mmCIF file of C-alpha atoms and ligand atoms in Angstrom:
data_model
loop_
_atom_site.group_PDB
_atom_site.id
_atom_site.type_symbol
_atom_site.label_atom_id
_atom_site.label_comp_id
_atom_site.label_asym_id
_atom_site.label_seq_id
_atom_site.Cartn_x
_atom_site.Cartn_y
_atom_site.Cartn_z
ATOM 1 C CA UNK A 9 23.394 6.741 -38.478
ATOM 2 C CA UNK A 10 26.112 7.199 -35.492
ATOM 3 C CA UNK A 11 25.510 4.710 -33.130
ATOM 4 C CA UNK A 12 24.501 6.676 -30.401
ATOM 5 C CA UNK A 13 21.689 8.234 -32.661
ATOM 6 C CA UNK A 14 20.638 4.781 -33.460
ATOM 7 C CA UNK A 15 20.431 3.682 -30.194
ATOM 8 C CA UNK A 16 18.250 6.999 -28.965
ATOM 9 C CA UNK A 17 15.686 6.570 -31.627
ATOM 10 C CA UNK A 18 15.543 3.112 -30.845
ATOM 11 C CA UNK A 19 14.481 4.283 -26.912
ATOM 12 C CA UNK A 20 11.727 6.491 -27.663
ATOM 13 C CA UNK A 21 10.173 4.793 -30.677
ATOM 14 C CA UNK A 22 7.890 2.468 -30.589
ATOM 15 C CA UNK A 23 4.325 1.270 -31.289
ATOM 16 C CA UNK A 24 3.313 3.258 -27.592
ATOM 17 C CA UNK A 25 2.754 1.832 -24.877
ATOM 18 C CA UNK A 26 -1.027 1.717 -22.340
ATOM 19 C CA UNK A 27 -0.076 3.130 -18.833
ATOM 20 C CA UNK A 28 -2.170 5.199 -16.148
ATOM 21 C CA UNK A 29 -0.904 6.104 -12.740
ATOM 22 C CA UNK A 30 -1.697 2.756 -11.365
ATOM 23 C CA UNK A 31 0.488 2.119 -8.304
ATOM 24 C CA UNK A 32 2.323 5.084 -8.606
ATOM 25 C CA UNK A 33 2.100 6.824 -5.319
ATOM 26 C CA UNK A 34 3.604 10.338 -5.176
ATOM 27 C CA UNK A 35 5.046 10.890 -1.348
ATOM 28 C CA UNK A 36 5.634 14.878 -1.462
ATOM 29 C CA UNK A 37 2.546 16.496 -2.496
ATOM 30 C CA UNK A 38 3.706 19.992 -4.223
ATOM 31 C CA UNK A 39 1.192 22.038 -6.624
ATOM 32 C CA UNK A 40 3.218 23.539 -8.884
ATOM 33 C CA UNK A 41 1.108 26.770 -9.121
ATOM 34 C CA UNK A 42 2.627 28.117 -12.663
ATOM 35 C CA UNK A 43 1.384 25.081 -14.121
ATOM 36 C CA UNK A 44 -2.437 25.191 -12.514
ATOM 37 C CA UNK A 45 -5.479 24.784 -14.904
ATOM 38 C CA UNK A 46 -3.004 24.183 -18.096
ATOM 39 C CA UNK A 47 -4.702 21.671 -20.437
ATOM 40 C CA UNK A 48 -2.804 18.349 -22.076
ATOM 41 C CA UNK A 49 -1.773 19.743 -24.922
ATOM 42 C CA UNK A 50 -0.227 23.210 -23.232
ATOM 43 C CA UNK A 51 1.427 20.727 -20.478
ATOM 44 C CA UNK A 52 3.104 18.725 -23.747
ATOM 45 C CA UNK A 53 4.083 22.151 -24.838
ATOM 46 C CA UNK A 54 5.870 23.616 -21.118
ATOM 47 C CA UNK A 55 7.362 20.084 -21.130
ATOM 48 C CA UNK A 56 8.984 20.186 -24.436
ATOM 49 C CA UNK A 57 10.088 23.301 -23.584
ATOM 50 C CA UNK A 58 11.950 22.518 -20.582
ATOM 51 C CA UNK A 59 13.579 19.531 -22.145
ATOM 52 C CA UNK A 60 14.709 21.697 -24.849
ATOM 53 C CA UNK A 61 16.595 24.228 -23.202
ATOM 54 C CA UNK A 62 18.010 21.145 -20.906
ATOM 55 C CA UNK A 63 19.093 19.040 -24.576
ATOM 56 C CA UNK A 64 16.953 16.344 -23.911
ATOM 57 C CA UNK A 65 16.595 14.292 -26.907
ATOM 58 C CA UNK A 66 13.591 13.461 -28.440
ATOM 59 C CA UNK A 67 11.878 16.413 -26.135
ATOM 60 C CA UNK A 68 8.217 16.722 -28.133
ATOM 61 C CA UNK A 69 7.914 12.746 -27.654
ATOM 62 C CA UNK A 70 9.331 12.583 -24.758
ATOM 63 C CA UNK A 71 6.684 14.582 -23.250
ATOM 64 C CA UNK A 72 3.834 13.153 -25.273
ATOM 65 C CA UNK A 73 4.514 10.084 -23.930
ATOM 66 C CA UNK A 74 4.646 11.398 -20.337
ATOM 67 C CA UNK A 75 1.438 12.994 -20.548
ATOM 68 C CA UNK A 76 -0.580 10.569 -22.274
ATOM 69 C CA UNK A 77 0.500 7.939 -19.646
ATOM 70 C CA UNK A 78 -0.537 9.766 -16.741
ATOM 71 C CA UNK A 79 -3.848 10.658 -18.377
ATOM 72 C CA UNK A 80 -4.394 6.794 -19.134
ATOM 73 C CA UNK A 81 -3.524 6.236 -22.983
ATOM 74 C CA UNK A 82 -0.736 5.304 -25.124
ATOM 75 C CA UNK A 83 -0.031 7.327 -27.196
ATOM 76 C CA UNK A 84 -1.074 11.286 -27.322
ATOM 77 C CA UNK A 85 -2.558 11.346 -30.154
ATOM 78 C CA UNK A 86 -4.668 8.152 -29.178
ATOM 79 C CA UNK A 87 -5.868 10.325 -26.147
ATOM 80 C CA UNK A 88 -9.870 11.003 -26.314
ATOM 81 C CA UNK A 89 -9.738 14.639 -27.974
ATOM 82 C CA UNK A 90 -11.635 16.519 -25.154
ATOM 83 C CA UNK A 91 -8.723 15.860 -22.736
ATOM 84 C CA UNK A 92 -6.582 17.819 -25.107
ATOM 85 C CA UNK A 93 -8.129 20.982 -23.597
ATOM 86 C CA UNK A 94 -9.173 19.945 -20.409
ATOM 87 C CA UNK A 95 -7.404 21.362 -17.347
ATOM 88 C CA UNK A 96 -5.503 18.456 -15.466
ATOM 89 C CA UNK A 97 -6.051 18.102 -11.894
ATOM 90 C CA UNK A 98 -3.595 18.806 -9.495
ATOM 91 C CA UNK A 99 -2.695 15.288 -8.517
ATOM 92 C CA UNK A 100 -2.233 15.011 -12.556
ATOM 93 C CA UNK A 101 0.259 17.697 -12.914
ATOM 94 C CA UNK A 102 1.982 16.609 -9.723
ATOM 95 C CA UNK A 103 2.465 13.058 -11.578
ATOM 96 C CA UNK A 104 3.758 14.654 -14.581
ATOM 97 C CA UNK A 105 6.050 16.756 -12.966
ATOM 98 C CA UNK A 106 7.944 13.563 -11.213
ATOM 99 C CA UNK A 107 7.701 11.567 -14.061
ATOM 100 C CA UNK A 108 9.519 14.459 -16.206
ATOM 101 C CA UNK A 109 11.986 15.091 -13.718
ATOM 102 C CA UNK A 110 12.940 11.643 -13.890
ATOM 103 C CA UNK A 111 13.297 12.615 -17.910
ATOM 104 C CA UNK A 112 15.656 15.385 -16.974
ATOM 105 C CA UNK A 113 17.875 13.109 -15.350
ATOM 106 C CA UNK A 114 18.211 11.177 -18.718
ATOM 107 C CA UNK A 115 16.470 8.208 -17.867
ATOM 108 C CA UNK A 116 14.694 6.098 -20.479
ATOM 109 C CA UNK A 117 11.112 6.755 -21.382
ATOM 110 C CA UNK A 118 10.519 2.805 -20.931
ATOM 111 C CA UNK A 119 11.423 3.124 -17.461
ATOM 112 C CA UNK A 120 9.833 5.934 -16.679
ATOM 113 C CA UNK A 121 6.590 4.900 -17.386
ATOM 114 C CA UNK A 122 7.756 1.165 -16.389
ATOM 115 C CA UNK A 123 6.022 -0.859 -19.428
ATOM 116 C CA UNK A 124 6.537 -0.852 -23.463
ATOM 117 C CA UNK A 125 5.412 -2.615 -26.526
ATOM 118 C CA UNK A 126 7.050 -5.488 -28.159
ATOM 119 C CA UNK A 127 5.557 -6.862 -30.916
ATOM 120 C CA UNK A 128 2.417 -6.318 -30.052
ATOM 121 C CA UNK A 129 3.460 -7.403 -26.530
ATOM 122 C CA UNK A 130 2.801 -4.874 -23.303
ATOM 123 C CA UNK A 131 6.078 -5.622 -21.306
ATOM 124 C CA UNK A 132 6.939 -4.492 -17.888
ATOM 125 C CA UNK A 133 10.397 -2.370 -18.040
ATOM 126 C CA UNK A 134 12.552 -1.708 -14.910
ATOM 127 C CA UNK A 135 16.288 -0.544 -14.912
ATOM 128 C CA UNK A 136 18.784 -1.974 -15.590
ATOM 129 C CA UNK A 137 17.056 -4.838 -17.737
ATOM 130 C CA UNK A 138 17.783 -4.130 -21.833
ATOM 131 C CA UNK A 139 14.818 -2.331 -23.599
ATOM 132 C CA UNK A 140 14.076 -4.254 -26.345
ATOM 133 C CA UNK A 141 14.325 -2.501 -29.630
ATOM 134 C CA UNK A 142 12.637 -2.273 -32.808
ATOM 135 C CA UNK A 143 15.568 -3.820 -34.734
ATOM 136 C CA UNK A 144 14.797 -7.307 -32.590
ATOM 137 C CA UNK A 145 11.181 -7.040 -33.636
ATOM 138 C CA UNK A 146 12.950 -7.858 -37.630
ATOM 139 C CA UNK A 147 14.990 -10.583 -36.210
ATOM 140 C CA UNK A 148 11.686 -11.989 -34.616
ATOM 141 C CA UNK A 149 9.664 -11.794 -37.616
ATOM 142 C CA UNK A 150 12.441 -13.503 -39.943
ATOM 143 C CA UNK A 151 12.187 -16.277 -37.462
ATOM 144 C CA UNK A 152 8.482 -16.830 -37.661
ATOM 145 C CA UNK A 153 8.477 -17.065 -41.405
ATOM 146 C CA UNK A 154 11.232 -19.547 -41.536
ATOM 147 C CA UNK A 155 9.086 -21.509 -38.918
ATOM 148 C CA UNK A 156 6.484 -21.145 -40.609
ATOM 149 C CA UNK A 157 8.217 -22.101 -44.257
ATOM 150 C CA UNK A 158 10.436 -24.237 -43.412
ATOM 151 C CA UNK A 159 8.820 -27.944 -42.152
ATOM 152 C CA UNK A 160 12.043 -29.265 -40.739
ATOM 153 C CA UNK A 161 12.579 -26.496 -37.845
ATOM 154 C CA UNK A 162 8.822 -27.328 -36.297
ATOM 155 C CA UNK A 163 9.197 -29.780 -33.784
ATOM 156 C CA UNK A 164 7.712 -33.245 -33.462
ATOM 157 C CA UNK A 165 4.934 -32.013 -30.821
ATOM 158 C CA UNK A 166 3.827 -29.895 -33.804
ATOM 159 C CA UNK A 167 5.821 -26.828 -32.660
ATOM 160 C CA UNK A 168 9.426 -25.890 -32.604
ATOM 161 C CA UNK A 169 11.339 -26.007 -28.700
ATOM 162 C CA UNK A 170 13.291 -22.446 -28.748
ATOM 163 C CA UNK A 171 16.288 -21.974 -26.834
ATOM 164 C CA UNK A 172 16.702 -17.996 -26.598
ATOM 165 C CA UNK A 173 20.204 -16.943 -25.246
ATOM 166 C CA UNK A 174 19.692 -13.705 -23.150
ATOM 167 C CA UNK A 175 16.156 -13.494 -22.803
ATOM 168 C CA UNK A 176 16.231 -9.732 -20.687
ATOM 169 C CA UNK A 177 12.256 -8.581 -20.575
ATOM 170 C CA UNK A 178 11.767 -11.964 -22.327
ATOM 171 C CA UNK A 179 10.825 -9.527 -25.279
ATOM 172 C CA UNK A 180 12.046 -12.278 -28.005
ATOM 173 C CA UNK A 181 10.386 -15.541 -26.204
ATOM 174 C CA UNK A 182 7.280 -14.141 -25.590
ATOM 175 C CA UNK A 183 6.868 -12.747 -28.899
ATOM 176 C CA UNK A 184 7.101 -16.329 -30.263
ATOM 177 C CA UNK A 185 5.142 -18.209 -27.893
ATOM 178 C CA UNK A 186 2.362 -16.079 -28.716
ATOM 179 C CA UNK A 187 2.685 -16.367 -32.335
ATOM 180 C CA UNK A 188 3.477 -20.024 -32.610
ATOM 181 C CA UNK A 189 0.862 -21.399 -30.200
ATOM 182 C CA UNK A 190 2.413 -25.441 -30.576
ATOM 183 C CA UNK A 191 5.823 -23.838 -29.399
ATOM 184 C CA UNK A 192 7.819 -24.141 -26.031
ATOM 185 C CA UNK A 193 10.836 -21.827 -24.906
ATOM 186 C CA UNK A 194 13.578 -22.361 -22.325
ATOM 187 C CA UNK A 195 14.771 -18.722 -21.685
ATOM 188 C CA UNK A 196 18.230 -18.356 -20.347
ATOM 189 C CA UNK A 197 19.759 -15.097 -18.705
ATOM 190 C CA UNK A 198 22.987 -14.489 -16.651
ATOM 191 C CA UNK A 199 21.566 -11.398 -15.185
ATOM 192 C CA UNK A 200 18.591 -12.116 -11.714
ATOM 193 C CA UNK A 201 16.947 -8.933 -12.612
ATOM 194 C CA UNK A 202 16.321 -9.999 -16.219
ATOM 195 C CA UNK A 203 15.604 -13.503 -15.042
ATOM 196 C CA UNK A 204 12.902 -12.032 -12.083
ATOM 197 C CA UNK A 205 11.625 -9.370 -14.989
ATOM 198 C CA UNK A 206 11.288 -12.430 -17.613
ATOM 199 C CA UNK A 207 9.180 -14.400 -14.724
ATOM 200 C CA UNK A 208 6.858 -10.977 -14.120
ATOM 201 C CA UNK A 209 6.333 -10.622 -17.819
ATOM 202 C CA UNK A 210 5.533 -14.575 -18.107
ATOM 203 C CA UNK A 211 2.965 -13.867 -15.925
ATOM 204 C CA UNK A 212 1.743 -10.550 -16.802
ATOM 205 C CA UNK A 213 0.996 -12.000 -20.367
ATOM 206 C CA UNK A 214 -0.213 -15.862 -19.159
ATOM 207 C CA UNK A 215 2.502 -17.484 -20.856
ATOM 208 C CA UNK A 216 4.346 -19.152 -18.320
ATOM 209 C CA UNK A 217 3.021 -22.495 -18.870
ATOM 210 C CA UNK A 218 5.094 -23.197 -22.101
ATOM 211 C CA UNK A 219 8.157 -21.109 -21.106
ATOM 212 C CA UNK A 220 11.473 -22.446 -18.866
ATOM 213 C CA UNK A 221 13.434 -19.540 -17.112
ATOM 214 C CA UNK A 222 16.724 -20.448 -15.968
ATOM 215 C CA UNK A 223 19.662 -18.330 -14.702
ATOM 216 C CA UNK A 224 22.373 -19.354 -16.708
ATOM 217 C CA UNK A 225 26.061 -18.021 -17.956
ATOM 218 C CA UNK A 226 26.379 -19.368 -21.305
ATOM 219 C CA UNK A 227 30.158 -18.956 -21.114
ATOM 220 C CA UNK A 228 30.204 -21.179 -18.101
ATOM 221 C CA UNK A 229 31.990 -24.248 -19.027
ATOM 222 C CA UNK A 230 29.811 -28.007 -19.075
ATOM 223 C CA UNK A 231 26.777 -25.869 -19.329
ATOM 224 C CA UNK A 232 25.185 -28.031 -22.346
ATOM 225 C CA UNK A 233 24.324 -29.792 -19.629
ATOM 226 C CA UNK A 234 21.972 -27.765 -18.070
ATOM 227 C CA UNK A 235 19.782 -28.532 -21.296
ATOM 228 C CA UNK A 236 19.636 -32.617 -21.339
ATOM 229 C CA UNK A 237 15.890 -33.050 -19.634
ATOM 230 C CA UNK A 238 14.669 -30.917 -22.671
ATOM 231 C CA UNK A 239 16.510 -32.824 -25.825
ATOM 232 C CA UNK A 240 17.956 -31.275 -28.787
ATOM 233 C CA UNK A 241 16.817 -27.897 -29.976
ATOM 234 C CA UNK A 242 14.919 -27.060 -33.291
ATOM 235 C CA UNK A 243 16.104 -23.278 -32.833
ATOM 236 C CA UNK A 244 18.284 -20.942 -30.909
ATOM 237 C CA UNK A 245 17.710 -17.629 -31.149
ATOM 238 C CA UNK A 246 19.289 -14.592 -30.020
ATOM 239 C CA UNK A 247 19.927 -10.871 -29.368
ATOM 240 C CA UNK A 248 23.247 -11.099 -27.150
ATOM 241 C CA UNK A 249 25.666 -8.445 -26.177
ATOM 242 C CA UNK A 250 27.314 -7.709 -29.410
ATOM 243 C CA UNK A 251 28.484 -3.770 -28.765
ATOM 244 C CA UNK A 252 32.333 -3.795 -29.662
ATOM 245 C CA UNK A 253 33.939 -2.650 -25.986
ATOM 246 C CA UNK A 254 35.647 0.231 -27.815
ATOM 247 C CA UNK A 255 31.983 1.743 -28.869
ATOM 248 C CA UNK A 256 30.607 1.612 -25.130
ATOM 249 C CA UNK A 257 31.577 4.563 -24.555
ATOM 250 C CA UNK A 258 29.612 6.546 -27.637
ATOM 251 C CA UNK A 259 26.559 5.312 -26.291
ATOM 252 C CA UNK A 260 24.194 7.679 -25.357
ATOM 253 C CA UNK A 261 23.651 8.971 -21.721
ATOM 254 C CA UNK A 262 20.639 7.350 -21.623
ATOM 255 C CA UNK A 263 22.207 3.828 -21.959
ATOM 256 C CA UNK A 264 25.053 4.082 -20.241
ATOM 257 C CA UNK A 265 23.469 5.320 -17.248
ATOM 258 C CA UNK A 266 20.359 3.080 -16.986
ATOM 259 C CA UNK A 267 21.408 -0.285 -18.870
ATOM 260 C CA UNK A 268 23.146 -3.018 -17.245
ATOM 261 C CA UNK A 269 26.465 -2.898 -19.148
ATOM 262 C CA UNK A 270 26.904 -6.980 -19.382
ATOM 263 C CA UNK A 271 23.982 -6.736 -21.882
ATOM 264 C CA UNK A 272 25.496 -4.854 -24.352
ATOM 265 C CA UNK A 273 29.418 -5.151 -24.446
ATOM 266 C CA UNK A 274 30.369 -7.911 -26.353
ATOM 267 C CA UNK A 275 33.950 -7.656 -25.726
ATOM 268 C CA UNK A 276 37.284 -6.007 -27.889
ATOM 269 C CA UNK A 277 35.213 -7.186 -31.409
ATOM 270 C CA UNK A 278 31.814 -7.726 -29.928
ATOM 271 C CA UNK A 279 31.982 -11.537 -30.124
ATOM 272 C CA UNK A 280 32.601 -12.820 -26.150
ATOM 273 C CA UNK A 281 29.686 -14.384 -25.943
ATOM 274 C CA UNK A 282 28.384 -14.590 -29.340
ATOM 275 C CA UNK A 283 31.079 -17.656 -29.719
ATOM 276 C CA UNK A 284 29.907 -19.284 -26.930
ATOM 277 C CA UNK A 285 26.447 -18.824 -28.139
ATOM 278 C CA UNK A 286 27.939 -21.109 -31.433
ATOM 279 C CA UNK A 287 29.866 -23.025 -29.288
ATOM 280 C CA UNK A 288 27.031 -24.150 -26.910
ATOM 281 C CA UNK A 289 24.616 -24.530 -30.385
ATOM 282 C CA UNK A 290 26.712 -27.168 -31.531
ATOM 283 C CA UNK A 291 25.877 -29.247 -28.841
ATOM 284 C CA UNK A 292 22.697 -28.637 -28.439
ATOM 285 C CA UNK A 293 20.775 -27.789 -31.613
ATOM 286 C CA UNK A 294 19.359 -30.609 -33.848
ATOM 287 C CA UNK A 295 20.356 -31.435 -37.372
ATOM 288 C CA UNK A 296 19.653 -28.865 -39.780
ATOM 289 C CA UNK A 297 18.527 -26.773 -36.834
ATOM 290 C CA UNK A 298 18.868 -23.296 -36.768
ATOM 291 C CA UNK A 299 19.964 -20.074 -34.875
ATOM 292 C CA UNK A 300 19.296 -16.966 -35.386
ATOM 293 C CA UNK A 301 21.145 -13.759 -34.225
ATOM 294 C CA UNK A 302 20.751 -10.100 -34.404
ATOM 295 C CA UNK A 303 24.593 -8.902 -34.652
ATOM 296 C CA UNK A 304 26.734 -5.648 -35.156
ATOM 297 C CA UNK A 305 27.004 -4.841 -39.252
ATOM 298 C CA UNK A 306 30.441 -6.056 -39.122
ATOM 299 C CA UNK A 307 29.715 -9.313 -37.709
ATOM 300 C CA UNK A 308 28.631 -10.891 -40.788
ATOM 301 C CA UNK A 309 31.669 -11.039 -42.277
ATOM 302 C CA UNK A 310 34.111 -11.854 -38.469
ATOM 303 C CA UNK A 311 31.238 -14.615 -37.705
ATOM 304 C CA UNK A 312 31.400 -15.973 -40.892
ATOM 305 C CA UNK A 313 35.145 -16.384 -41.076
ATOM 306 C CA UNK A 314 35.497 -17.666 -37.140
ATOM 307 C CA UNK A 315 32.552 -20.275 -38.307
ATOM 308 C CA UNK A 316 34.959 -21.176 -41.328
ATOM 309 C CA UNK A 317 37.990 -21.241 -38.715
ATOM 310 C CA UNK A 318 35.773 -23.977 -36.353
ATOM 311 C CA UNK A 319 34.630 -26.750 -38.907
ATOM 312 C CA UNK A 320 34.210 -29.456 -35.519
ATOM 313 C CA UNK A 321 30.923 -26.945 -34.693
ATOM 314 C CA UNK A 322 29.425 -28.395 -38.063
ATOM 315 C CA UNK A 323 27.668 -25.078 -38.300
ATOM 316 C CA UNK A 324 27.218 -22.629 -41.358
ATOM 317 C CA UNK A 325 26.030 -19.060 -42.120
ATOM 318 C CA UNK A 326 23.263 -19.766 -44.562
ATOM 319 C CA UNK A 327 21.389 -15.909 -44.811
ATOM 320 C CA UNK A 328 22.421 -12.384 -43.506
ATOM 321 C CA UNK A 329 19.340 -9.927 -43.479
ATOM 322 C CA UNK A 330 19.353 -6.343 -43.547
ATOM 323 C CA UNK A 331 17.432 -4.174 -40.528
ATOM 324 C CA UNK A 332 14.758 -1.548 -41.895
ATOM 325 C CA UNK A 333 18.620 1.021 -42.090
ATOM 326 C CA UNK A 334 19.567 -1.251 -44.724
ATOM 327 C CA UNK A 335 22.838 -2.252 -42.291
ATOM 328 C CA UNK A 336 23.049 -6.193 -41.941
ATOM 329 C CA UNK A 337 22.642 -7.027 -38.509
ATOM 330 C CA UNK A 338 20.649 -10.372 -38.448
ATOM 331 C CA UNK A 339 22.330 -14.291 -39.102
ATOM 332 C CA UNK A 340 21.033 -17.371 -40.145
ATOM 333 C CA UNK A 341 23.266 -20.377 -39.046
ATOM 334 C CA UNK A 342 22.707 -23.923 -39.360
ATOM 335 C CA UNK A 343 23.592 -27.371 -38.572
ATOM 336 C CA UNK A 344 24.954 -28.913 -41.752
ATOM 337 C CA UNK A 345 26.130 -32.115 -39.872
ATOM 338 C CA UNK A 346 25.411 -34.478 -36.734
ATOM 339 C CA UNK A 347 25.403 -33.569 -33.617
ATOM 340 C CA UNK A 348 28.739 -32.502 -32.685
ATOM 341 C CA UNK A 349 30.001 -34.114 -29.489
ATOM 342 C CA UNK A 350 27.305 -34.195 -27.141
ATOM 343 C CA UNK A 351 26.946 -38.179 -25.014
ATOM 344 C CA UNK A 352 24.128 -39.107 -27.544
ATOM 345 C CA UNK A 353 23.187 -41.290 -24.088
ATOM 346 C CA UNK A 354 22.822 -38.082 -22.242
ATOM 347 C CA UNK A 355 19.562 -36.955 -24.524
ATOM 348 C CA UNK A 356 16.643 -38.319 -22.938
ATOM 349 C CA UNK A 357 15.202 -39.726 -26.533
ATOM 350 C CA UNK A 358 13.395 -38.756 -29.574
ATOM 351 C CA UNK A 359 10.195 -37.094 -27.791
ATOM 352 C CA UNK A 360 10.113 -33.911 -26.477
ATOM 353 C CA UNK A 361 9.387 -33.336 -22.992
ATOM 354 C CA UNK A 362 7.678 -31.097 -21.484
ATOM 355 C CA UNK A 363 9.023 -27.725 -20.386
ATOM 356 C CA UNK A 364 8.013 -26.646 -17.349
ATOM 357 C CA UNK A 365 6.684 -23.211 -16.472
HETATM 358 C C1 SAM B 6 21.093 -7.150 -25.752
HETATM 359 S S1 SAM B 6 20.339 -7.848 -24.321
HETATM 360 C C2 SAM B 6 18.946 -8.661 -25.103
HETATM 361 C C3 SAM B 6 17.756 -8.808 -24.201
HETATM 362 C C4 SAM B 6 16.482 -9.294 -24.919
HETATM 363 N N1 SAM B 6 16.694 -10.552 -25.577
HETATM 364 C C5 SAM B 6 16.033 -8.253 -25.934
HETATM 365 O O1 SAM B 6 16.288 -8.411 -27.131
HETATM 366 O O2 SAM B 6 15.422 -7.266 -25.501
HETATM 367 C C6 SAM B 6 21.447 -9.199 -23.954
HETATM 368 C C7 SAM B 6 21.044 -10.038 -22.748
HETATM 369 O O3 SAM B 6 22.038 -11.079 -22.625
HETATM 370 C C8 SAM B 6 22.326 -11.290 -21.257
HETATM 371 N N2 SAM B 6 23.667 -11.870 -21.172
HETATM 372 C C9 SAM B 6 24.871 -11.239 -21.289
HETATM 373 N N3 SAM B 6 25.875 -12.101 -21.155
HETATM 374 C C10 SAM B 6 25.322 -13.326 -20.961
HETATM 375 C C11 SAM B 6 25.857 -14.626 -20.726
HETATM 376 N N4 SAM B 6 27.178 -14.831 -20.690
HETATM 377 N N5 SAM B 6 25.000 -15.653 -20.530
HETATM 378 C C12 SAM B 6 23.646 -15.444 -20.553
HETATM 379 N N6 SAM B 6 23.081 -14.232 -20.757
HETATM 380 C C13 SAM B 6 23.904 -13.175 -20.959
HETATM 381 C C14 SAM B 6 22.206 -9.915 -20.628
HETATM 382 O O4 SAM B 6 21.981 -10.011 -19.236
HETATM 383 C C15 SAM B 6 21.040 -9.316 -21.411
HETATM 384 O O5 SAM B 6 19.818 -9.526 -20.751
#
């Protein structure tokens, strides 16, 4: 699939999403008359429609969604079936109308309705943060089963500490605090939006108390030490911007509009940050710790030679997983030696502490 097609499925699929018209306040009150006493299911219809003839992709879910979120549900087809053919209110139509004009103009269904599912996960969205994608939901579950296999990544308070690099929503982190109760997360982010969207979400889902969120570069210089009070890591894990600069420019309307470009280009071969990511892991993580990555398919093979090229960073690709396209696009990298370089003086010793929410 071309990436641009990728990346639009990825926007408007999804496990759904709950919404309502909670705090949305509509300032210019205009009945659109053509549209008065026209039931759910005719409104889905008009809407699909309209995006049709305007080449909206995705134009049948895009409206579903629409609808079903101002009429309270999910999904459309999870709506209660007598609202099918029940005429909407005038306030109702009004909201769909905004919300679809805001469709027109190409932006994101997750920001349009301001809140989608991760993993089970209802997230607050708000441009330009990254919308976490299914893809990273496979790179999430490969990490819990090696967690949960694998003795030597859980940490000695029972769980494992989790550095993730480029937390956005704070889809990833949350998705494995809730899963792996015993677990703590420090959650870095270069961007303040992501950082003040990662805080909301802590929140929102009462999960702040085992998460860190700091603002943080990660090709800063010296910024190991940023991570001393918290000891060496049992995992990093990541989604960073891996787009190869030269593809930017494919990406679909949708993305390039909405999405805060530092999320997704990863430089001329994608890599910018993802070697700092490695660079930064070998200083941090603890033996035979791991990271985990979700990566372009042609990063296997550049990662794995650069990795070769770097034998101080004591690190190895160990697995390369496929996503549900059959493309590889997730990493498995490990410690195979000491800890490279870090002032052993600087860690604070062998326990834990605590991360602070
Ligand atoms: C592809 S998004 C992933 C967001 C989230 N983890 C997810 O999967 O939905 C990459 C994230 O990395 C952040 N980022 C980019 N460059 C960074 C850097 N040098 N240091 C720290 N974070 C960075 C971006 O702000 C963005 O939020």
């Amino acid at each position: 699939m071309k990436l641009w097609g990728r990346m639009l499925w990825a926007l408007l699929s999804g496990s759904g999403k709950r919404g309502g018209t909670r705090g949305w306040a509509s300032s210019s009150w205009r009945p659109h008359l053509p549209l008065a006493g026209l039931s759910a299911t005719e409104l889905v219809s008009h809407w699909t429609a309209v995006f049709e003839k305007r080449g909206i992709p995705e134009a049948r879910e895009s409206s579903e969604y629409i609808v079903a979120h101002v009429l309270g549900a999910k999904t459309f087809q999870s709506l209660r079936p007598v609202l099918w053919t029940q005429p909407l209110t005038p306030w109702q139509l009004q909201c769909i109308e905004e919300l679809s004009s805001r469709r027109l103009q190409r932006m994101p269904v997750q920001y349009i309705l301001g809140e989608w599912d991760f993993q089970g996960l209802s997230l607050k969205m708000a441009p330009p943060v990254f919308i976490p994608r299914p893809e990273t939901e496979e790179l999430v579950e490969w990490v819990l089963e090696e967690v949960t296999q694998r003795s030597h990544v859980v940490g000695a308070q029972g769980g494992p500490l989790i550095l993730e690099v480029g937390c956005g929503s704070g889809a990833i982190s949350f998705s494995l605090l809730s899963q792996l109760p015993q677990s703590r997360v420090i959650a870095v982010d270069k961007g303040e939006a992501a950082i003040c969207l990662t805080h909301e979400n802590a929140q929102r889902l009462q999960l702040q108390d085992r998460i860190r969120i700091m603002p943080l570069d990660v090709t800063l210089e010296g910024n190991w030490a940023h991570f001393v009070p918290w000891g060496p890591m049992d995992l990093i894990v990541s989604n960073p911007p891996y787009v190869f600069h030269q593809d930017m420019e494919q990406l679909a309307p949708e993305i390039r509009s909405y999405e805060d470009p530092a999320a997704l280009d990863g430089g001329e071969e994608g890599m910018d940050v993802i070697t700092h990511i490695l660079a930064l892991a070998s200083w941090l993580l603890k033996d035979s710790g791991s990271i985990f990555l979700e990566v372009d398919p042609r990063h296997p093979e550049l990662i794995g030679s650069w990795l070769q090229s770097r034998p101080d960073l004591s690190l190895d690709l160990v697995a390369v997983r496929r996503d549900f396209c059959g493309r590889p696009r997730f990493l498995h990298i490990q410690r195979s030696g000491p800890q490279h370089g870090c002032p052993t003086d600087a860690w604070p010793g062998p326990q834990p502490p605590r991360v602070p929410g």
